[in-house]
mmCIF file of C-alpha atoms in Angstrom:
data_model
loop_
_atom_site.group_PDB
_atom_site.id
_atom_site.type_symbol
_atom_site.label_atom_id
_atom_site.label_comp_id
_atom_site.label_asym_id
_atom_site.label_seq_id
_atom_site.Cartn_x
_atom_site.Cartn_y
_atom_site.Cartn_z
ATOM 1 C CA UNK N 258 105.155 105.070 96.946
ATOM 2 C CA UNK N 259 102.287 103.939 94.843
ATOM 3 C CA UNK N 260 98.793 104.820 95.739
ATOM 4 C CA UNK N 261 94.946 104.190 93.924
ATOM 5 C CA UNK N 262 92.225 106.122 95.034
ATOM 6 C CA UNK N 263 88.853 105.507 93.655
ATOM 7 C CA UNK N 264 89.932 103.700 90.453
ATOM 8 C CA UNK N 265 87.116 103.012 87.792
ATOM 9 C CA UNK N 266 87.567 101.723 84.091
ATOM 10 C CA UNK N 267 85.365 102.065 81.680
ATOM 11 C CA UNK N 268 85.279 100.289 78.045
ATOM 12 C CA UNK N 269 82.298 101.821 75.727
ATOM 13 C CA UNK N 270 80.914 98.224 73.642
ATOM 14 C CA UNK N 271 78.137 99.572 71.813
ATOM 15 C CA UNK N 272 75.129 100.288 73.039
ATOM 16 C CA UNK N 273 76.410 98.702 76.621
ATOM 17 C CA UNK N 274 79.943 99.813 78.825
ATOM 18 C CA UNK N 275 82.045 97.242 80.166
ATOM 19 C CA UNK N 276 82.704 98.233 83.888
ATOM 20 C CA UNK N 277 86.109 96.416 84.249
ATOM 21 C CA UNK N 278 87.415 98.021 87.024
ATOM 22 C CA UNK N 279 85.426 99.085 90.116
ATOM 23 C CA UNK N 280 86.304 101.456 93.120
ATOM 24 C CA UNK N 281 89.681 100.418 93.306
ATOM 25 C CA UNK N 282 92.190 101.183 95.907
ATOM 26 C CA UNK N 283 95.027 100.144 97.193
ATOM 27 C CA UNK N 284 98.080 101.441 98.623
ATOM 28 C CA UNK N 285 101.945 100.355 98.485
ATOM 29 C CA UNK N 286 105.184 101.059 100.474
ATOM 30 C CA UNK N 287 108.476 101.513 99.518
ATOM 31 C CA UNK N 288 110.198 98.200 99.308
ATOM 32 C CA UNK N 289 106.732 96.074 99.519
ATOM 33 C CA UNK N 290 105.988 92.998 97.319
ATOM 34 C CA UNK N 291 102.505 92.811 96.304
ATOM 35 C CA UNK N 292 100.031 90.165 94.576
ATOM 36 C CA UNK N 293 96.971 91.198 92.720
ATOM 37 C CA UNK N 294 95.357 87.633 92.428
ATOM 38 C CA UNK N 295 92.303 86.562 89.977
ATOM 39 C CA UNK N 296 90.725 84.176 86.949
ATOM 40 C CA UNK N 297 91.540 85.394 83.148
ATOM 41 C CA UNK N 298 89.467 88.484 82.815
ATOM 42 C CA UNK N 299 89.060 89.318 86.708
ATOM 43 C CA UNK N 300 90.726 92.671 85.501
ATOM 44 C CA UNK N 301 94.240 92.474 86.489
ATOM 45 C CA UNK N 302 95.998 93.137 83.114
ATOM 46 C CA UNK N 303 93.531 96.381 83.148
ATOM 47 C CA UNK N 304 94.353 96.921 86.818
ATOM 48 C CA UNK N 305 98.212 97.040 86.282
ATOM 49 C CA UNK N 306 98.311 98.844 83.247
ATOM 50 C CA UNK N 307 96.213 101.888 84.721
ATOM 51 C CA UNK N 308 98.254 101.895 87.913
ATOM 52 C CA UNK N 309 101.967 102.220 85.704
ATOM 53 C CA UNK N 310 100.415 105.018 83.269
ATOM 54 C CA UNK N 311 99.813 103.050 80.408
ATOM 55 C CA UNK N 312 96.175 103.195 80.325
ATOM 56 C CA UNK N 313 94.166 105.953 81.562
ATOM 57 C CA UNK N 314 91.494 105.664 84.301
ATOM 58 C CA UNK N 315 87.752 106.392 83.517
ATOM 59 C CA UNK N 316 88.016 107.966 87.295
ATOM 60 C CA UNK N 317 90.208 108.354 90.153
ATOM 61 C CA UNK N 318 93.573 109.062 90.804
ATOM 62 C CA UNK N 319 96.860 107.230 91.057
ATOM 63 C CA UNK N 320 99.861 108.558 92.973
ATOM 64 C CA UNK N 321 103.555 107.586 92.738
ATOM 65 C CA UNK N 322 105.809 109.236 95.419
ATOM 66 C CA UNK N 323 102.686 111.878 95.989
ATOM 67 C CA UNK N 324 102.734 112.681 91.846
ATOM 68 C CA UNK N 325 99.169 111.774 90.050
ATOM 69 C CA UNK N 326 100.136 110.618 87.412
ATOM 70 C CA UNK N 327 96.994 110.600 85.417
ATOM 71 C CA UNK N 328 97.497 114.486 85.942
ATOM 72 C CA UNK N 329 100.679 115.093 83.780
ATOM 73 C CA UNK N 330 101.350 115.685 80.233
ATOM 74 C CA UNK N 331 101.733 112.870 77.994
ATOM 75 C CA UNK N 332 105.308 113.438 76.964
ATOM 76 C CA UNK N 333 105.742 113.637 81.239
ATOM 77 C CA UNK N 334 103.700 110.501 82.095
ATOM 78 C CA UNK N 335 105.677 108.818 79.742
ATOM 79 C CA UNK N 336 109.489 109.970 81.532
ATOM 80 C CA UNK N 337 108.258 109.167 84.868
ATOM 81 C CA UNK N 338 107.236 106.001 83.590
ATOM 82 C CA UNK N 339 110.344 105.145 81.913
ATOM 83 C CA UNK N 340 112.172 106.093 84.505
ATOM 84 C CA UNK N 341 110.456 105.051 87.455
ATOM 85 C CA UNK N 342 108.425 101.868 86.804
ATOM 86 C CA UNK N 343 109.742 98.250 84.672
ATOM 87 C CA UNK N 344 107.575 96.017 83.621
ATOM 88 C CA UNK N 345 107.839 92.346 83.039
ATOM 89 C CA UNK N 346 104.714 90.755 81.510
ATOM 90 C CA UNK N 347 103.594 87.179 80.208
ATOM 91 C CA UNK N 348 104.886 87.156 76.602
ATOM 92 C CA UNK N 349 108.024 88.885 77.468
ATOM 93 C CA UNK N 350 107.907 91.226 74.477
ATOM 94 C CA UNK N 351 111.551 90.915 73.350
ATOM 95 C CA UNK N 352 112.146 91.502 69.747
ATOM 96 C CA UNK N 353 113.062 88.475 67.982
ATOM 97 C CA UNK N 354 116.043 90.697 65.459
ATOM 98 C CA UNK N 355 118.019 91.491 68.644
ATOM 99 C CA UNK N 356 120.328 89.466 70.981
ATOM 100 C CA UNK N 357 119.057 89.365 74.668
ATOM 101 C CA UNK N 358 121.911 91.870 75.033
ATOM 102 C CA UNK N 359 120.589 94.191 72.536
ATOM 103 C CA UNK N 360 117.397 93.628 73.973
ATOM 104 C CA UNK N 361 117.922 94.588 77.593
ATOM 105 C CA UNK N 362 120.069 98.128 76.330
ATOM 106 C CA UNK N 363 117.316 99.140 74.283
ATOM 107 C CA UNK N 364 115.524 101.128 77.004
ATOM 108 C CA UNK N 365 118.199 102.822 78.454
ATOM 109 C CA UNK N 366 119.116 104.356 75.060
ATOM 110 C CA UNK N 367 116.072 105.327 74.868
ATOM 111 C CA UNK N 368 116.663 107.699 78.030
ATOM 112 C CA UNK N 369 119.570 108.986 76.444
ATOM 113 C CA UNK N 370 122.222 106.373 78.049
ATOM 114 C CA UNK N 371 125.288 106.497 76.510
ATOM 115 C CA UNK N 372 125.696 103.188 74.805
ATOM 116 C CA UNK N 373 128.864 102.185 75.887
ATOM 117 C CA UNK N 374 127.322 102.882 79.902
ATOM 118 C CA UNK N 375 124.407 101.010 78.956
ATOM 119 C CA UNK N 376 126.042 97.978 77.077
ATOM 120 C CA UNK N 377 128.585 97.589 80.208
ATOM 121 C CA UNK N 378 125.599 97.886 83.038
ATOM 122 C CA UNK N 379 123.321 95.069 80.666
ATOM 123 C CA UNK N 380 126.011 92.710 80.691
ATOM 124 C CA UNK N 381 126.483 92.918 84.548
ATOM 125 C CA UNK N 382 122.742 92.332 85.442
ATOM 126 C CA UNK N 383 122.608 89.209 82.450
ATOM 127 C CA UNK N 384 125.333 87.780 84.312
ATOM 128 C CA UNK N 385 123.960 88.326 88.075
ATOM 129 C CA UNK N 386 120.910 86.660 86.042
ATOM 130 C CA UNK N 387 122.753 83.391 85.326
ATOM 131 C CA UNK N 388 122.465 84.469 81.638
ATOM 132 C CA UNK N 389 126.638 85.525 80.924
ATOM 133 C CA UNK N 390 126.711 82.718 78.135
ATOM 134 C CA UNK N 391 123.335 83.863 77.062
ATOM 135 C CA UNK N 392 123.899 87.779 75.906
ATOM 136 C CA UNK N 393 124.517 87.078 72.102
ATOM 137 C CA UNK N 394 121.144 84.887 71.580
ATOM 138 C CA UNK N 395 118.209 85.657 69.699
ATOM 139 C CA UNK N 396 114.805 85.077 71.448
ATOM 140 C CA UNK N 397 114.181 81.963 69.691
ATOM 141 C CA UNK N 398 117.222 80.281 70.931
ATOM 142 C CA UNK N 399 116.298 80.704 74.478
ATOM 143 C CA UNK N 400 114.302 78.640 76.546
ATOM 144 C CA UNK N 401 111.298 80.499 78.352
ATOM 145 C CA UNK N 402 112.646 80.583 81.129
ATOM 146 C CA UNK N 403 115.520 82.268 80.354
ATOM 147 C CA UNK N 404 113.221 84.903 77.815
ATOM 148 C CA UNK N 405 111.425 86.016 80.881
ATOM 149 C CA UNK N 406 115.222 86.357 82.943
ATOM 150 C CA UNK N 407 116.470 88.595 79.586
ATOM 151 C CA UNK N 408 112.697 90.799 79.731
ATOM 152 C CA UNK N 409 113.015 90.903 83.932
ATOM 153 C CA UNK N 410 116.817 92.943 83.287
ATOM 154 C CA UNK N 411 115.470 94.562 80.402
ATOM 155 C CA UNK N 412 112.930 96.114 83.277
ATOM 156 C CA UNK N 413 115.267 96.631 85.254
ATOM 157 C CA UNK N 414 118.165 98.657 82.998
ATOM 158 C CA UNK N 415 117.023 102.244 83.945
ATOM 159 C CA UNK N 416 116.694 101.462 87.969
ATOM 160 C CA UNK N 417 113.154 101.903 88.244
ATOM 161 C CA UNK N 418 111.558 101.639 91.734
ATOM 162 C CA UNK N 419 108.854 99.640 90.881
ATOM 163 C CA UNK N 420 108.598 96.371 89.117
ATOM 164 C CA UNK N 421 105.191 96.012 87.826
ATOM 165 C CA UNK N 422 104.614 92.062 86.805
ATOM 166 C CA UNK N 423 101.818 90.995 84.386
ATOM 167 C CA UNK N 424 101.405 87.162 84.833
ATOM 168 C CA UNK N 425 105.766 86.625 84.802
ATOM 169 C CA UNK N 426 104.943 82.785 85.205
ATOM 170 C CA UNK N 427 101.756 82.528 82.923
ATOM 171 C CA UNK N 428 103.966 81.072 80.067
ATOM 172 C CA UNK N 429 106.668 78.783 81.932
ATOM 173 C CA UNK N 430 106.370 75.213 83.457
ATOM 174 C CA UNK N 431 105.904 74.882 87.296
ATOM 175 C CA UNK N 432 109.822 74.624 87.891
ATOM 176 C CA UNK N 433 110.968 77.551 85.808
ATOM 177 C CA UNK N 434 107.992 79.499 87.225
ATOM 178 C CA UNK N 435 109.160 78.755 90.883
ATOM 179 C CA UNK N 436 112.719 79.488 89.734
ATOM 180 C CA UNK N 437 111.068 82.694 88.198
ATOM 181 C CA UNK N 438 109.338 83.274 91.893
ATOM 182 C CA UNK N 439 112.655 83.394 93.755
ATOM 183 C CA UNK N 440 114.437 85.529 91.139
ATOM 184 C CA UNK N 441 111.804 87.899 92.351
ATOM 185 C CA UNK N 442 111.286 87.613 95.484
ATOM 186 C CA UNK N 443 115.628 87.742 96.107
ATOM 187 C CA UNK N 444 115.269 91.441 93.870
ATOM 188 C CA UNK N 445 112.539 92.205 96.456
ATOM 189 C CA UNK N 446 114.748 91.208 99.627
ATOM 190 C CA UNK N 447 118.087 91.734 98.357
ATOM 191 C CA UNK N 448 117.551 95.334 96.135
ATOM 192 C CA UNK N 449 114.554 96.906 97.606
ATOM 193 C CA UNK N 450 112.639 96.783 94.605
ATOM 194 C CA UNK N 451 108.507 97.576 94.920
ATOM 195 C CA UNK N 452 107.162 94.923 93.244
ATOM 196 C CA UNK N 453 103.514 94.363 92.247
ATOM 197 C CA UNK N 454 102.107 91.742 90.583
ATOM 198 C CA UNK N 455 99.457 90.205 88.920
ATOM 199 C CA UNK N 456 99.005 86.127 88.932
ATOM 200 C CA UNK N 457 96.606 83.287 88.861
ATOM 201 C CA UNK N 458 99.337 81.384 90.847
ATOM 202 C CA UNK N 459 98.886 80.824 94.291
ATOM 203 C CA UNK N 460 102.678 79.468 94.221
ATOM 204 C CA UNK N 461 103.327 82.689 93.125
ATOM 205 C CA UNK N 462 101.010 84.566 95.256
ATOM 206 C CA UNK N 463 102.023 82.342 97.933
ATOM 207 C CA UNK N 464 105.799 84.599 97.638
ATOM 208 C CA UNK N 465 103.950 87.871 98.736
ATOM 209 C CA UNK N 466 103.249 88.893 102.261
ATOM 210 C CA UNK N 467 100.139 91.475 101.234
ATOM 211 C CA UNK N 468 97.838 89.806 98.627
ATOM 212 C CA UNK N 469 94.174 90.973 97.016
ATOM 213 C CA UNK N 470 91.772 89.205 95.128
ATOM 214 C CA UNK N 471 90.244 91.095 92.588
ATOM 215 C CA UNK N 472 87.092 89.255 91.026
ATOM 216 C CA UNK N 473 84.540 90.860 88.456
ATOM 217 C CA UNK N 474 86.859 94.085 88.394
ATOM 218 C CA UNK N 475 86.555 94.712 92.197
ATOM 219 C CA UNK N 476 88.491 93.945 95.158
ATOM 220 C CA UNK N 477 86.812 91.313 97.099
ATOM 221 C CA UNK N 478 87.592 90.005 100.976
#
């Protein structure tokens, strides 16, 4: 399913480069749920955007269902990725001019949904969310909890097989962050979903049955 081999990232700072990620690899099955752990700056964010095509390895390879990714065209990274991989991060990302409704159909019109398919499929997974009453809100008139709900079926519109979560309790109290850490460990169970995330939590964490620890941009026992 997904697959590192050999994984290095490199940031030039003048006249020094940062070595933020370092011989990474790591492999995930279909229907696995997966926690990268570490500090601020460990290199998770780094680790998790290389691994779903958003940011380009220094070296190494990374594989979903046997395709490196890092291989393709821009224009074909950026299909697989829409269509494959949804990703849920800290800050949720929604843009405060749209409903959560408007919000979570944005991406499938972007893969050429028809509206009225992708309207009708948003409002079922806001309502299997506990967020039905919710759809015609703005951002700022939800609480966080519910933001992160709204940007967790906004990655999940286009049926991706992989979930790929940046710190999805990093902004939310310890209830709505456990509340958070069932919703995705029942899409995990209950829909198969790949999930693999990045935390500080150990409540979180806890959730997984395969964990790393990644400290100073390596994998450590």
């Amino acid at each position: 399913m997904l697959r590192a081999c050999n994984i290095e990232k490199y940031y030039l700072m003048q006249p020094d480069k940062l070595h933020v990620l370092k011989t990474i690899n790591l492999e995930i099955e279909k229907h696995e749920i997966v926690a990268v752990i570490g500090s601020s700056g460990a290199g998770k964010s780094t680790l998790l955007h290389t691994f779903g095509g958003l940011d380009t390895p220094s070296s190494g390879n990374i594989f979903i269902d046997g395709c490196d990714i890092y291989k393709l065209r821009d224009a074909a990274r950026a299909r697989l990725r829409a269509k494959k991989i949804g990703f849920v991060f800290q800050f949720y990302y929604l843009l405060p001019e749209f409903t959560a409704l408007e919000n979570v159909i944005l991406p499938a019109l972007v893969l050429g949904v028809k509206a009225s398919i992708a309207r009708q499929k948003a409002k079922d997974l806001l309502k299997e969310l506990g967020l039905e009453k919710r759809m015609t809100h703005h951002p700022s008139q939800l609480s966080g909890g519910e933001q992160q709900r709204v940007a967790i079926v906004r990655a999940l519109i286009n049926d991706p097989d992989i979930l790929i979560c940046d710190e999805p309790t990093g902004n939310l109290d310890s209830e709505t962050g456990s509340k958070i850490c069932d919703l995705l460990l029942r899409l995990n169970k209950e829909k198969g979903y790949t999930i693999l995330i990045a935390t500080h939590s150990q409540a979180l964490a806890h959730i997984c049955p395969k964990t790393f620890v990644i400290k100073d941009g390596a994998f450590v026992e």
